[in-house]
């Protein structure tokens, strides 16, 4: 008992350090969970959330009533899988490249340049994309015409958009993920590389046998966290960049844009809460699942 | 010990959640009164004619829509307005300036949190505000807005929801009509006489002439608000405008003065024809849709010649100012009449939380009849922000050196003010514009569904699903991106699957009940 008390006393500074984060998460992430009940109510703000009548699962119906329910779920999940896999691979690649730049000033310039798109609003990105893809005066069509090809109406054919959106997304996010990887690569002890050099390992062997294994925990953490976002999508990317064009819905409609379009005129709070709840629950289950799987494979790498 | 610590933490967490929940509950109980309570307390007072000299001072908060550039000397103008209102009613007005772009977030938040906002306009959230109980039914206070009712005449019904008065439309162009505005100089150069165009086929011919003469320009442009033919709700068979009843357009009245049959517009010949025009004309290059730029900006930039616009007597002046060129208008139904349907966008609503609705309505009533207040809000203070050129005709001009861009009080959103007809007209514009607008309002056909509002409660799921289908196909078809020959069928199949028939059946039964109640 005495020992435990002493242990607790010793930990007090850590509890104090933990306090701000605890309060932050309590206020921003836990208390709003009270709002989950809105998903099961016909919300009227004048009656108050508590006094609004319960309606069971009615609010969830619109998510599954559409003939496109499968399509939007597929789009959301597939895009996220592609973004997750490509994002990690390219993030690692760019991170390693950046770590090999020996000139400090140059490294900083490259990092900033690669990070810049991440800071850009999707509204601006949508204009940039239009400058490239516009049928009449877009850069791409101008090049195609000069090369003797025919101008393509990019905004009329859904088939192009999985590629366009992936490229834009990777371009926008690569800076951030590469910086995360760079920071963990920088944290690797130089001694490993020196020893490897002495043993005659070339660059590729060093990367394969030192860098990659040592950044595995970072990769796994990012993947598990990414699983939680599986049912969410970047609204700006899917709504603004295709310019809200109906003809592209087959490949650009995701759960978030679907919910927005469905409820824009209805203004039904209960239904939007239901959509958010559904996304969160599936995301939560996916995180648990991914963690369970990784735990099976390697206990140390699992998050919890 | 450690176990105990955890239990305490969990308990603390639960406690704080409980406190939070209780606070929320208490908050909604005290700040947000139910409409019935406020009416009950308000109904006790007597009619306005009874004069009680010592009135308590009252502060009323009133929404004032702005373009986002709030005028610099707003405080000065507010003080001048208050001089009048305090003298006449002992009521002080505080204007809550909100940019149209922020309207949804800010006004929604103010109303749902119970912040004081006594008078406001609903815009596209009007029906949602009604559904949330923010609108006070004002029938009981009719004597307090008697002048407004007189001024509005039949248009008073625009503010009714299922035969109960919930709002008061501001006096402006209330009827609905659509036209295409063309650059005047270019159609004259091309020898096109708009008066000779009788239908869409002839419109196509005119656009072809323009295309030939000005190959670098779009003859008829769509913009970021929608495709070129996007807002033309025309019944080609009966040569009349369609009443969409609600914004979603799911279930409309095709011939709103003659038949109360709710119809799926997207399955009609008129929609197919419009989509066919869009498809053919886009291929020909005589219409185009630039989704990022406004159509008026395209005309201003010299890349487009014409665009669709709402028609009213003030249209030509307004469109000319917006597009930087003198414009001329062609009404898209040259022989059809304007339609007076449910117009609630700019209706003035009284908050159901308001403590003294009588005095709020009294103030609004004054604002509808007092020319001085209207002109203060529209143009500012005479001698400081404008000068009168012709007092009889109500024509004014800016002071020397001032223009719309640098005058310290300028309100783009004059149309949102209570009574447009009392506003001065800027020199150079048609001085009789308000008289003409009044006559035009009165000449419009009145839709059978005027005063009807759909309660979407039972069909919310179907509406949500169908909204998405409409978003997917409607603009794509009207923007000439999809071939109507095959896609209209798919569109309607998707609407069927989404439950449009249930929506139409529900709307029909609500409309029938409304008409029956109105008849009695």
Short mmCIF file of C-alpha atoms in Angstrom, two decimals, chain B:
data_model
loop_
_atom_site.label_atom_id
_atom_site.label_comp_id
_atom_site.label_asym_id
_atom_site.label_seq_id
_atom_site.Cartn_x
_atom_site.Cartn_y
_atom_site.Cartn_z
CA UNK B 1 -4.98 2.42 -4.71
CA UNK B 2 -4.51 2.64 -8.41
CA UNK B 3 -7.82 0.88 -8.95
CA UNK B 4 -9.53 3.37 -6.69
CA UNK B 5 -7.97 6.25 -8.61
CA UNK B 6 -9.47 4.90 -11.81
CA UNK B 7 -12.89 4.61 -10.26
CA UNK B 8 -12.69 8.20 -9.08
CA UNK B 9 -11.69 9.34 -12.55
CA UNK B 10 -14.61 7.51 -14.12
CA UNK B 11 -16.99 8.94 -11.55
CA UNK B 12 -15.68 12.43 -12.23
CA UNK B 13 -16.20 11.91 -15.93
CA UNK B 14 -19.77 10.74 -15.44
CA UNK B 15 -20.47 13.63 -13.12
CA UNK B 16 -19.17 16.23 -15.52
CA UNK B 17 -21.23 14.77 -18.34
CA UNK B 18 -24.30 14.85 -16.15
CA UNK B 19 -23.64 18.49 -15.22
CA UNK B 20 -23.12 19.34 -18.84
CA UNK B 21 -26.35 17.64 -19.87
CA UNK B 22 -28.26 19.36 -17.10
CA UNK B 23 -26.83 22.71 -18.15
CA UNK B 24 -27.93 22.14 -21.73
CA UNK B 25 -31.38 21.19 -20.61
CA UNK B 26 -31.68 24.13 -18.26
CA UNK B 27 -30.41 26.46 -20.94
CA UNK B 28 -33.05 25.46 -23.42
CA UNK B 29 -35.69 25.77 -20.76
CA UNK B 30 -34.94 29.34 -19.76
CA UNK B 31 -33.79 31.04 -22.92
CA UNK B 32 -36.03 29.28 -25.39
CA UNK B 33 -39.70 29.68 -24.66
CA UNK B 34 -42.22 27.67 -26.61
CA UNK B 35 -44.27 29.66 -29.09
CA UNK B 36 -47.51 28.99 -27.23
CA UNK B 37 -46.18 30.54 -24.04
CA UNK B 38 -45.13 33.76 -25.71
CA UNK B 39 -48.40 34.12 -27.55
CA UNK B 40 -50.35 33.53 -24.39
CA UNK B 41 -48.54 36.27 -22.50
CA UNK B 42 -48.67 38.60 -25.48
CA UNK B 43 -52.33 38.05 -26.23
CA UNK B 44 -53.32 39.73 -22.97
CA UNK B 45 -52.56 43.25 -24.20
CA UNK B 46 -55.13 45.25 -26.09
CA UNK B 47 -55.35 46.75 -29.56
CA UNK B 48 -52.91 49.39 -30.83
CA UNK B 49 -55.47 52.17 -31.21
CA UNK B 50 -55.78 52.47 -27.45
CA UNK B 51 -53.21 55.10 -26.58
CA UNK B 52 -51.26 54.74 -23.39
CA UNK B 53 -48.87 57.71 -23.34
CA UNK B 54 -46.11 56.44 -21.05
CA UNK B 55 -44.69 53.52 -23.03
CA UNK B 56 -41.68 51.68 -21.83
CA UNK B 57 -38.66 52.01 -24.06
CA UNK B 58 -38.01 48.82 -26.01
CA UNK B 59 -35.06 47.60 -28.01
CA UNK B 60 -35.79 45.50 -31.05
CA UNK B 61 -33.08 43.58 -32.86
CA UNK B 62 -33.59 43.40 -36.56
CA UNK B 63 -31.65 41.51 -39.19
CA UNK B 64 -30.08 43.58 -41.94
CA UNK B 65 -28.66 41.60 -44.82
CA UNK B 66 -25.48 42.96 -46.35
CA UNK B 67 -23.33 41.92 -49.25
CA UNK B 68 -20.44 41.39 -46.85
CA UNK B 69 -19.11 44.94 -47.15
CA UNK B 70 -20.73 46.57 -44.16
CA UNK B 71 -21.19 50.29 -44.75
CA UNK B 72 -18.75 52.43 -42.79
CA UNK B 73 -21.31 54.85 -41.41
CA UNK B 74 -23.90 52.33 -40.33
CA UNK B 75 -23.95 53.72 -36.77
CA UNK B 76 -24.84 57.20 -38.01
CA UNK B 77 -27.70 55.87 -40.10
CA UNK B 78 -28.94 53.67 -37.25
CA UNK B 79 -29.02 56.72 -34.98
CA UNK B 80 -31.07 58.62 -37.56
CA UNK B 81 -33.51 55.73 -37.89
CA UNK B 82 -33.83 55.54 -34.13
CA UNK B 83 -34.66 59.19 -33.90
CA UNK B 84 -37.81 58.44 -35.86
CA UNK B 85 -38.72 55.18 -34.20
CA UNK B 86 -38.16 56.43 -30.68
CA UNK B 87 -40.24 59.51 -31.29
CA UNK B 88 -43.11 57.58 -32.82
CA UNK B 89 -43.03 54.32 -30.88
CA UNK B 90 -40.43 54.75 -28.15
CA UNK B 91 -38.70 51.75 -29.73
CA UNK B 92 -35.00 51.53 -30.48
CA UNK B 93 -33.85 49.37 -33.38
CA UNK B 94 -30.54 47.60 -33.33
CA UNK B 95 -29.52 46.20 -36.68
CA UNK B 96 -27.74 42.88 -36.76
CA UNK B 97 -25.72 43.06 -39.95
CA UNK B 98 -25.23 39.67 -41.56
CA UNK B 99 -23.60 38.98 -44.90
CA UNK B 100 -25.68 36.80 -47.17
CA UNK B 101 -22.80 34.36 -47.39
CA UNK B 102 -22.83 33.89 -43.60
CA UNK B 103 -26.57 33.74 -43.32
CA UNK B 104 -26.97 30.00 -42.87
CA UNK B 105 -24.45 29.61 -40.05
CA UNK B 106 -25.00 32.85 -38.19
CA UNK B 107 -28.76 33.19 -38.24
CA UNK B 108 -29.27 29.49 -37.61
CA UNK B 109 -26.99 29.72 -34.61
CA UNK B 110 -28.64 32.87 -33.24
CA UNK B 111 -32.08 31.33 -33.48
CA UNK B 112 -31.18 27.93 -32.11
CA UNK B 113 -29.28 29.37 -29.15
CA UNK B 114 -32.06 31.81 -28.35
CA UNK B 115 -30.00 34.95 -28.91
CA UNK B 116 -32.20 38.00 -29.31
CA UNK B 117 -33.21 38.57 -32.92
CA UNK B 118 -36.76 39.81 -33.12
CA UNK B 119 -37.16 40.43 -36.82
CA UNK B 120 -35.44 38.37 -39.47
CA UNK B 121 -35.77 36.96 -42.94
CA UNK B 122 -35.75 33.26 -43.70
CA UNK B 123 -34.18 33.02 -47.15
CA UNK B 124 -33.72 29.37 -48.09
CA UNK B 125 -34.03 28.27 -44.47
CA UNK B 126 -37.55 29.65 -44.12
CA UNK B 127 -39.17 26.23 -44.10
CA UNK B 128 -36.56 24.79 -41.81
CA UNK B 129 -37.09 27.73 -39.43
CA UNK B 130 -40.80 27.03 -39.55
CA UNK B 131 -40.25 23.33 -38.86
CA UNK B 132 -38.03 24.23 -35.91
CA UNK B 133 -40.66 26.53 -34.46
CA UNK B 134 -38.70 29.77 -34.78
CA UNK B 135 -41.51 31.59 -36.57
CA UNK B 136 -44.24 33.21 -34.54
CA UNK B 137 -47.78 32.82 -35.92
CA UNK B 138 -48.89 36.44 -36.15
CA UNK B 139 -52.58 36.14 -37.02
CA UNK B 140 -53.51 37.22 -33.50
CA UNK B 141 -51.65 40.47 -33.93
CA UNK B 142 -53.23 41.43 -37.24
CA UNK B 143 -54.22 44.97 -36.11
CA UNK B 144 -50.56 45.77 -35.54
CA UNK B 145 -49.61 45.19 -39.16
CA UNK B 146 -52.80 46.44 -40.79
CA UNK B 147 -50.93 48.84 -43.09
CA UNK B 148 -48.65 46.10 -44.32
CA UNK B 149 -51.65 43.91 -45.09
CA UNK B 150 -53.20 46.77 -47.07
CA UNK B 151 -50.03 47.32 -49.06
CA UNK B 152 -49.52 43.66 -49.85
CA UNK B 153 -53.04 42.84 -50.93
CA UNK B 154 -53.19 39.29 -52.27
CA UNK B 155 -49.47 38.82 -51.63
CA UNK B 156 -50.14 38.69 -47.92
CA UNK B 157 -50.83 35.01 -48.55
CA UNK B 158 -47.17 34.50 -49.46
CA UNK B 159 -46.46 34.67 -45.77
CA UNK B 160 -48.98 31.98 -44.88
CA UNK B 161 -48.13 28.43 -44.10
CA UNK B 162 -51.19 26.25 -44.28
CA UNK B 163 -53.52 29.19 -43.79
CA UNK B 164 -51.69 30.62 -40.80
CA UNK B 165 -49.79 33.90 -41.20
CA UNK B 166 -46.14 33.38 -40.28
CA UNK B 167 -44.40 36.18 -42.11
CA UNK B 168 -44.80 39.32 -44.17
CA UNK B 169 -43.23 39.58 -47.63
CA UNK B 170 -41.31 42.78 -48.23
CA UNK B 171 -42.74 44.99 -50.90
CA UNK B 172 -40.74 44.43 -54.05
CA UNK B 173 -41.05 42.39 -57.21
CA UNK B 174 -42.83 39.39 -55.72
CA UNK B 175 -44.21 37.66 -58.79
CA UNK B 176 -41.92 35.29 -60.68
CA UNK B 177 -40.95 35.53 -64.31
CA UNK B 178 -37.80 34.64 -66.23
CA UNK B 179 -36.00 36.36 -69.04
CA UNK B 180 -32.73 36.24 -70.91
CA UNK B 181 -30.70 39.44 -70.80
CA UNK B 182 -28.58 40.17 -73.88
CA UNK B 183 -25.85 42.70 -74.46
CA UNK B 184 -27.70 45.49 -76.18
CA UNK B 185 -24.85 46.63 -78.43
CA UNK B 186 -24.21 43.16 -79.83
CA UNK B 187 -27.80 42.27 -80.67
CA UNK B 188 -28.19 45.61 -82.40
CA UNK B 189 -25.03 45.04 -84.39
CA UNK B 190 -26.42 41.67 -85.41
CA UNK B 191 -29.81 43.16 -86.32
CA UNK B 192 -31.68 40.91 -83.92
CA UNK B 193 -35.03 42.22 -82.77
CA UNK B 194 -35.86 40.51 -79.52
CA UNK B 195 -39.55 41.34 -79.89
CA UNK B 196 -39.82 39.07 -82.92
CA UNK B 197 -38.58 36.01 -81.02
CA UNK B 198 -41.64 34.00 -80.09
CA UNK B 199 -40.31 30.66 -78.88
CA UNK B 200 -37.21 28.64 -78.08
CA UNK B 201 -36.68 27.53 -81.67
CA UNK B 202 -36.43 31.15 -82.74
CA UNK B 203 -34.24 31.85 -79.74
CA UNK B 204 -31.90 29.15 -81.06
CA UNK B 205 -31.78 30.92 -84.43
CA UNK B 206 -30.89 34.20 -82.76
CA UNK B 207 -28.14 32.51 -80.74
CA UNK B 208 -26.78 30.95 -83.93
CA UNK B 209 -26.52 34.38 -85.54
CA UNK B 210 -24.63 35.65 -82.50
CA UNK B 211 -22.34 32.62 -82.58
CA UNK B 212 -21.51 33.26 -86.22
CA UNK B 213 -20.82 36.92 -85.67
CA UNK B 214 -18.88 36.55 -82.42
CA UNK B 215 -17.31 33.07 -82.55
CA UNK B 216 -15.06 33.79 -79.55
CA UNK B 217 -18.00 34.48 -77.23
CA UNK B 218 -20.60 32.24 -75.62
CA UNK B 219 -24.00 33.35 -76.94
CA UNK B 220 -25.90 32.08 -73.85
CA UNK B 221 -23.88 31.35 -70.77
CA UNK B 222 -24.39 29.28 -67.66
CA UNK B 223 -22.35 30.13 -64.61
CA UNK B 224 -21.50 29.07 -61.11
CA UNK B 225 -25.19 29.36 -60.16
CA UNK B 226 -26.17 26.68 -62.64
CA UNK B 227 -26.30 25.76 -66.33
CA UNK B 228 -27.51 28.13 -69.02
CA UNK B 229 -31.07 26.80 -69.06
CA UNK B 230 -31.01 25.76 -65.42
CA UNK B 231 -33.69 27.95 -63.89
CA UNK B 232 -36.18 28.06 -66.74
CA UNK B 233 -39.22 26.34 -65.23
CA UNK B 234 -41.43 26.40 -68.28
CA UNK B 235 -44.46 24.39 -69.26
CA UNK B 236 -44.13 24.47 -73.06
CA UNK B 237 -47.50 22.81 -73.70
CA UNK B 238 -49.61 25.32 -71.79
CA UNK B 239 -47.26 28.26 -72.27
CA UNK B 240 -47.00 29.05 -68.57
CA UNK B 241 -44.56 28.93 -65.68
CA UNK B 242 -44.41 25.97 -63.35
CA UNK B 243 -44.89 26.36 -59.60
CA UNK B 244 -42.10 24.32 -57.97
CA UNK B 245 -43.86 24.68 -54.57
CA UNK B 246 -40.65 23.84 -52.72
CA UNK B 247 -37.09 24.34 -53.80
CA UNK B 248 -36.43 20.68 -54.40
CA UNK B 249 -38.87 20.65 -57.33
CA UNK B 250 -39.96 17.13 -56.41
CA UNK B 251 -43.61 17.30 -57.29
CA UNK B 252 -44.68 20.54 -58.98
CA UNK B 253 -47.80 22.18 -60.35
CA UNK B 254 -47.38 22.18 -64.11
CA UNK B 255 -50.28 24.55 -64.72
CA UNK B 256 -50.57 26.28 -61.37
CA UNK B 257 -53.56 28.50 -62.12
CA UNK B 258 -55.73 25.74 -63.55
CA UNK B 259 -54.80 22.42 -62.03
CA UNK B 260 -53.79 21.40 -58.54
CA UNK B 261 -52.40 18.08 -59.73
CA UNK B 262 -48.93 17.47 -58.30
CA UNK B 263 -46.68 16.18 -61.06
CA UNK B 264 -43.16 14.84 -61.44
CA UNK B 265 -41.63 17.61 -63.55
CA UNK B 266 -38.72 15.44 -64.60
CA UNK B 267 -41.06 12.99 -66.34
CA UNK B 268 -42.87 15.66 -68.37
CA UNK B 269 -42.44 16.55 -72.03
CA UNK B 270 -41.49 20.09 -71.03
CA UNK B 271 -38.46 18.89 -69.11
CA UNK B 272 -37.49 16.54 -71.96
CA UNK B 273 -37.74 19.42 -74.42
CA UNK B 274 -35.62 21.68 -72.25
CA UNK B 275 -32.98 18.97 -71.85
CA UNK B 276 -33.04 18.39 -75.61
CA UNK B 277 -32.43 22.10 -76.25
CA UNK B 278 -29.57 22.00 -73.75
CA UNK B 279 -28.03 18.92 -75.38
CA UNK B 280 -28.35 20.16 -78.98
CA UNK B 281 -27.30 23.71 -78.25
CA UNK B 282 -24.29 22.68 -76.22
CA UNK B 283 -23.12 20.52 -79.11
CA UNK B 284 -23.61 23.43 -81.47
CA UNK B 285 -21.69 25.66 -79.10
CA UNK B 286 -24.41 28.28 -78.76
CA UNK B 287 -24.74 27.69 -75.04
CA UNK B 288 -21.99 26.79 -72.59
CA UNK B 289 -21.62 26.30 -68.88
CA UNK B 290 -18.63 27.75 -67.06
CA UNK B 291 -19.04 26.27 -63.62
CA UNK B 292 -16.56 28.52 -61.86
CA UNK B 293 -17.55 32.01 -62.99
CA UNK B 294 -20.78 33.90 -62.59
CA UNK B 295 -22.65 34.50 -65.83
CA UNK B 296 -22.79 38.26 -65.26
CA UNK B 297 -19.01 38.27 -64.73
CA UNK B 298 -18.59 36.44 -68.03
CA UNK B 299 -20.53 39.15 -69.81
CA UNK B 300 -18.49 41.78 -67.98
CA UNK B 301 -15.30 40.04 -69.08
CA UNK B 302 -16.52 39.93 -72.67
CA UNK B 303 -16.65 36.14 -72.96
CA UNK B 304 -20.43 35.81 -73.00
CA UNK B 305 -23.36 37.69 -74.54
CA UNK B 306 -26.44 36.66 -72.58
CA UNK B 307 -27.72 34.77 -69.57
CA UNK B 308 -30.91 33.79 -67.80
CA UNK B 309 -32.21 36.21 -65.19
CA UNK B 310 -35.34 36.79 -63.13
CA UNK B 311 -37.64 39.22 -64.88
CA UNK B 312 -39.19 42.25 -63.19
CA UNK B 313 -39.44 45.89 -64.24
CA UNK B 314 -36.16 46.66 -62.48
CA UNK B 315 -34.32 43.83 -64.25
CA UNK B 316 -32.70 45.76 -67.05
CA UNK B 317 -31.18 48.36 -64.73
CA UNK B 318 -30.02 45.66 -62.33
CA UNK B 319 -28.59 43.33 -64.97
CA UNK B 320 -26.85 46.21 -66.73
CA UNK B 321 -25.17 47.23 -63.48
CA UNK B 322 -24.17 43.63 -62.74
CA UNK B 323 -22.72 42.88 -66.14
CA UNK B 324 -21.13 46.23 -66.92
CA UNK B 325 -22.93 46.60 -70.25
CA UNK B 326 -26.31 47.97 -71.27
CA UNK B 327 -28.60 44.95 -71.47
CA UNK B 328 -31.88 44.17 -73.14
CA UNK B 329 -34.29 41.48 -71.98
CA UNK B 330 -36.32 38.79 -73.69
CA UNK B 331 -38.99 37.16 -71.54
CA UNK B 332 -38.72 33.45 -72.14
CA UNK B 333 -42.51 33.14 -72.35
CA UNK B 334 -43.35 36.16 -74.52
CA UNK B 335 -47.06 35.36 -74.41
CA UNK B 336 -47.22 33.81 -70.95
CA UNK B 337 -47.92 35.68 -67.77
CA UNK B 338 -45.79 36.10 -64.66
CA UNK B 339 -46.66 33.74 -61.83
CA UNK B 340 -47.37 34.68 -58.24
CA UNK B 341 -46.47 31.63 -56.23
CA UNK B 342 -45.10 31.07 -52.81
CA UNK B 343 -42.46 33.69 -52.37
CA UNK B 344 -40.99 33.54 -48.92
CA UNK B 345 -37.30 34.20 -49.43
CA UNK B 346 -37.30 37.77 -48.15
CA UNK B 347 -40.35 37.56 -45.93
CA UNK B 348 -40.05 39.26 -42.56
CA UNK B 349 -40.56 36.87 -39.69
CA UNK B 350 -41.08 37.52 -36.00
CA UNK B 351 -39.09 35.35 -33.64
CA UNK B 352 -41.28 33.07 -31.55
CA UNK B 353 -39.12 34.07 -28.56
CA UNK B 354 -39.96 37.73 -28.89
CA UNK B 355 -41.26 39.21 -25.63
CA UNK B 356 -43.50 41.88 -27.12
CA UNK B 357 -44.60 40.81 -30.60
CA UNK B 358 -47.14 43.63 -30.76
CA UNK B 359 -44.49 46.29 -30.57
CA UNK B 360 -42.16 44.42 -32.91
CA UNK B 361 -44.91 44.24 -35.51
CA UNK B 362 -45.79 47.85 -34.88
CA UNK B 363 -42.21 48.76 -35.68
CA UNK B 364 -42.24 46.65 -38.83
CA UNK B 365 -45.49 48.29 -39.82
CA UNK B 366 -43.87 51.71 -39.45
CA UNK B 367 -40.96 50.56 -41.57
CA UNK B 368 -43.35 49.58 -44.35
CA UNK B 369 -45.03 52.99 -44.47
CA UNK B 370 -42.31 55.43 -43.48
CA UNK B 371 -40.45 56.66 -46.54
CA UNK B 372 -37.77 58.33 -44.46
CA UNK B 373 -36.73 55.12 -42.68
CA UNK B 374 -36.69 53.19 -45.93
CA UNK B 375 -34.49 55.76 -47.61
CA UNK B 376 -32.19 56.05 -44.63
CA UNK B 377 -31.58 52.32 -44.80
CA UNK B 378 -31.40 52.23 -48.58
CA UNK B 379 -29.35 55.32 -49.32
CA UNK B 380 -28.17 56.83 -46.05
CA UNK B 381 -28.50 60.43 -44.88
CA UNK B 382 -29.56 63.11 -47.31
CA UNK B 383 -26.80 65.64 -47.93
CA UNK B 384 -24.17 63.31 -46.59
CA UNK B 385 -24.58 60.17 -48.62
CA UNK B 386 -26.76 61.36 -51.48
CA UNK B 387 -28.52 64.42 -52.86
CA UNK B 388 -32.04 64.71 -54.19
CA UNK B 389 -32.26 65.59 -57.86
CA UNK B 390 -36.01 65.54 -58.30
CA UNK B 391 -38.03 65.29 -55.12
CA UNK B 392 -41.36 64.78 -56.84
CA UNK B 393 -40.18 61.83 -58.85
CA UNK B 394 -37.94 60.58 -56.09
CA UNK B 395 -34.74 60.71 -58.10
CA UNK B 396 -31.41 61.09 -56.32
CA UNK B 397 -27.74 61.10 -57.12
CA UNK B 398 -24.52 60.64 -55.20
CA UNK B 399 -22.65 63.71 -54.00
CA UNK B 400 -19.84 64.93 -56.17
CA UNK B 401 -16.87 62.62 -56.04
CA UNK B 402 -18.89 59.76 -54.61
CA UNK B 403 -19.86 56.57 -56.38
CA UNK B 404 -21.12 53.17 -55.21
CA UNK B 405 -17.59 52.14 -54.35
CA UNK B 406 -16.60 54.99 -52.05
CA UNK B 407 -19.77 56.46 -50.56
CA UNK B 408 -19.52 55.89 -46.78
CA UNK B 409 -23.01 54.38 -46.68
CA UNK B 410 -23.96 52.01 -49.45
CA UNK B 411 -26.27 49.06 -49.17
CA UNK B 412 -26.21 46.53 -52.01
CA UNK B 413 -29.11 44.68 -50.50
CA UNK B 414 -31.78 47.38 -50.85
CA UNK B 415 -34.22 44.79 -52.11
CA UNK B 416 -34.23 43.12 -48.70
CA UNK B 417 -35.59 46.24 -46.96
CA UNK B 418 -39.27 46.29 -45.98
CA UNK B 419 -40.75 48.56 -48.62
CA UNK B 420 -38.81 48.92 -51.87
CA UNK B 421 -41.54 51.06 -53.39
CA UNK B 422 -40.69 53.96 -51.10
CA UNK B 423 -37.04 53.99 -52.07
CA UNK B 424 -35.55 56.73 -54.18
CA UNK B 425 -34.27 55.82 -57.61
CA UNK B 426 -30.74 56.63 -58.69
CA UNK B 427 -30.45 59.15 -61.49
CA UNK B 428 -30.29 57.44 -64.83
CA UNK B 429 -32.55 54.56 -63.84
CA UNK B 430 -36.23 54.42 -64.70
CA UNK B 431 -37.95 56.69 -62.12
CA UNK B 432 -41.25 54.85 -62.52
CA UNK B 433 -39.75 51.48 -61.77
CA UNK B 434 -41.67 50.95 -58.51
CA UNK B 435 -45.00 51.96 -59.98
CA UNK B 436 -44.41 49.53 -62.81
CA UNK B 437 -43.36 46.82 -60.39
CA UNK B 438 -46.51 47.31 -58.36
CA UNK B 439 -48.68 47.02 -61.46
CA UNK B 440 -46.73 44.03 -62.67
CA UNK B 441 -47.11 42.28 -59.30
CA UNK B 442 -50.83 42.84 -59.52
CA UNK B 443 -51.04 41.60 -63.08
CA UNK B 444 -49.48 38.20 -62.35
CA UNK B 445 -51.40 34.93 -62.35
CA UNK B 446 -51.87 33.59 -58.86
CA UNK B 447 -50.91 29.99 -58.26
CA UNK B 448 -53.43 27.74 -56.56
CA UNK B 449 -50.69 26.70 -54.16
CA UNK B 450 -50.06 30.25 -52.91
CA UNK B 451 -49.84 30.04 -49.14
CA UNK B 452 -49.27 26.30 -49.17
CA UNK B 453 -46.24 24.76 -47.57
CA UNK B 454 -45.27 21.12 -47.52
CA UNK B 455 -44.58 19.40 -44.23
CA UNK B 456 -41.72 17.12 -45.17
CA UNK B 457 -41.72 15.23 -41.88
CA UNK B 458 -43.22 12.00 -43.20
CA UNK B 459 -41.25 11.97 -46.41
CA UNK B 460 -37.85 13.16 -45.20
CA UNK B 461 -36.11 9.90 -46.15
CA UNK B 462 -37.51 9.92 -49.67
CA UNK B 463 -36.71 13.61 -50.13
CA UNK B 464 -33.15 13.05 -48.95
CA UNK B 465 -32.64 10.20 -51.40
CA UNK B 466 -34.34 11.98 -54.31
CA UNK B 467 -32.37 15.19 -53.65
CA UNK B 468 -29.24 13.25 -54.49
CA UNK B 469 -30.76 11.83 -57.66
CA UNK B 470 -31.79 15.33 -58.74
CA UNK B 471 -28.30 16.66 -57.96
CA UNK B 472 -26.82 13.92 -60.10
CA UNK B 473 -28.99 14.35 -63.18
CA UNK B 474 -30.82 17.66 -63.27
CA UNK B 475 -28.00 20.10 -63.88
CA UNK B 476 -26.11 17.60 -65.99
CA UNK B 477 -29.14 17.27 -68.27
CA UNK B 478 -29.93 20.98 -68.34
CA UNK B 479 -26.25 21.76 -68.84
CA UNK B 480 -26.07 19.55 -71.92
CA UNK B 481 -23.64 17.06 -70.38
CA UNK B 482 -25.94 14.05 -70.65
CA UNK B 483 -27.87 12.79 -73.65
CA UNK B 484 -31.57 13.14 -72.82
CA UNK B 485 -32.42 10.30 -75.21
CA UNK B 486 -31.12 7.76 -72.74
CA UNK B 487 -30.50 9.58 -69.47
CA UNK B 488 -33.96 10.98 -68.71
CA UNK B 489 -35.23 7.45 -68.44
CA UNK B 490 -32.44 6.53 -66.02
CA UNK B 491 -33.10 9.73 -64.08
CA UNK B 492 -36.73 8.85 -63.59
CA UNK B 493 -35.99 5.23 -62.80
CA UNK B 494 -33.68 6.44 -60.02
CA UNK B 495 -36.34 8.85 -58.76
CA UNK B 496 -38.88 6.03 -58.71
CA UNK B 497 -36.49 3.88 -56.74
CA UNK B 498 -35.95 6.79 -54.36
CA UNK B 499 -39.66 7.05 -53.70
CA UNK B 500 -40.78 10.08 -55.68
CA UNK B 501 -44.26 8.60 -55.94
CA UNK B 502 -44.64 8.66 -52.19
CA UNK B 503 -43.44 12.27 -52.12
CA UNK B 504 -45.96 13.27 -54.76
CA UNK B 505 -48.80 11.37 -53.07
CA UNK B 506 -47.99 13.03 -49.73
CA UNK B 507 -47.75 16.49 -51.26
CA UNK B 508 -50.98 15.94 -53.15
CA UNK B 509 -52.88 14.95 -50.04
CA UNK B 510 -51.47 17.91 -48.10
CA UNK B 511 -52.31 20.27 -50.95
CA UNK B 512 -55.84 18.89 -51.26
CA UNK B 513 -56.38 19.34 -47.54
CA UNK B 514 -55.01 22.88 -47.79
CA UNK B 515 -57.30 23.78 -50.70
CA UNK B 516 -60.31 22.29 -48.94
CA UNK B 517 -59.55 24.32 -45.80
CA UNK B 518 -59.04 27.46 -47.87
CA UNK B 519 -62.34 26.94 -49.69
CA UNK B 520 -64.31 26.91 -46.47
#
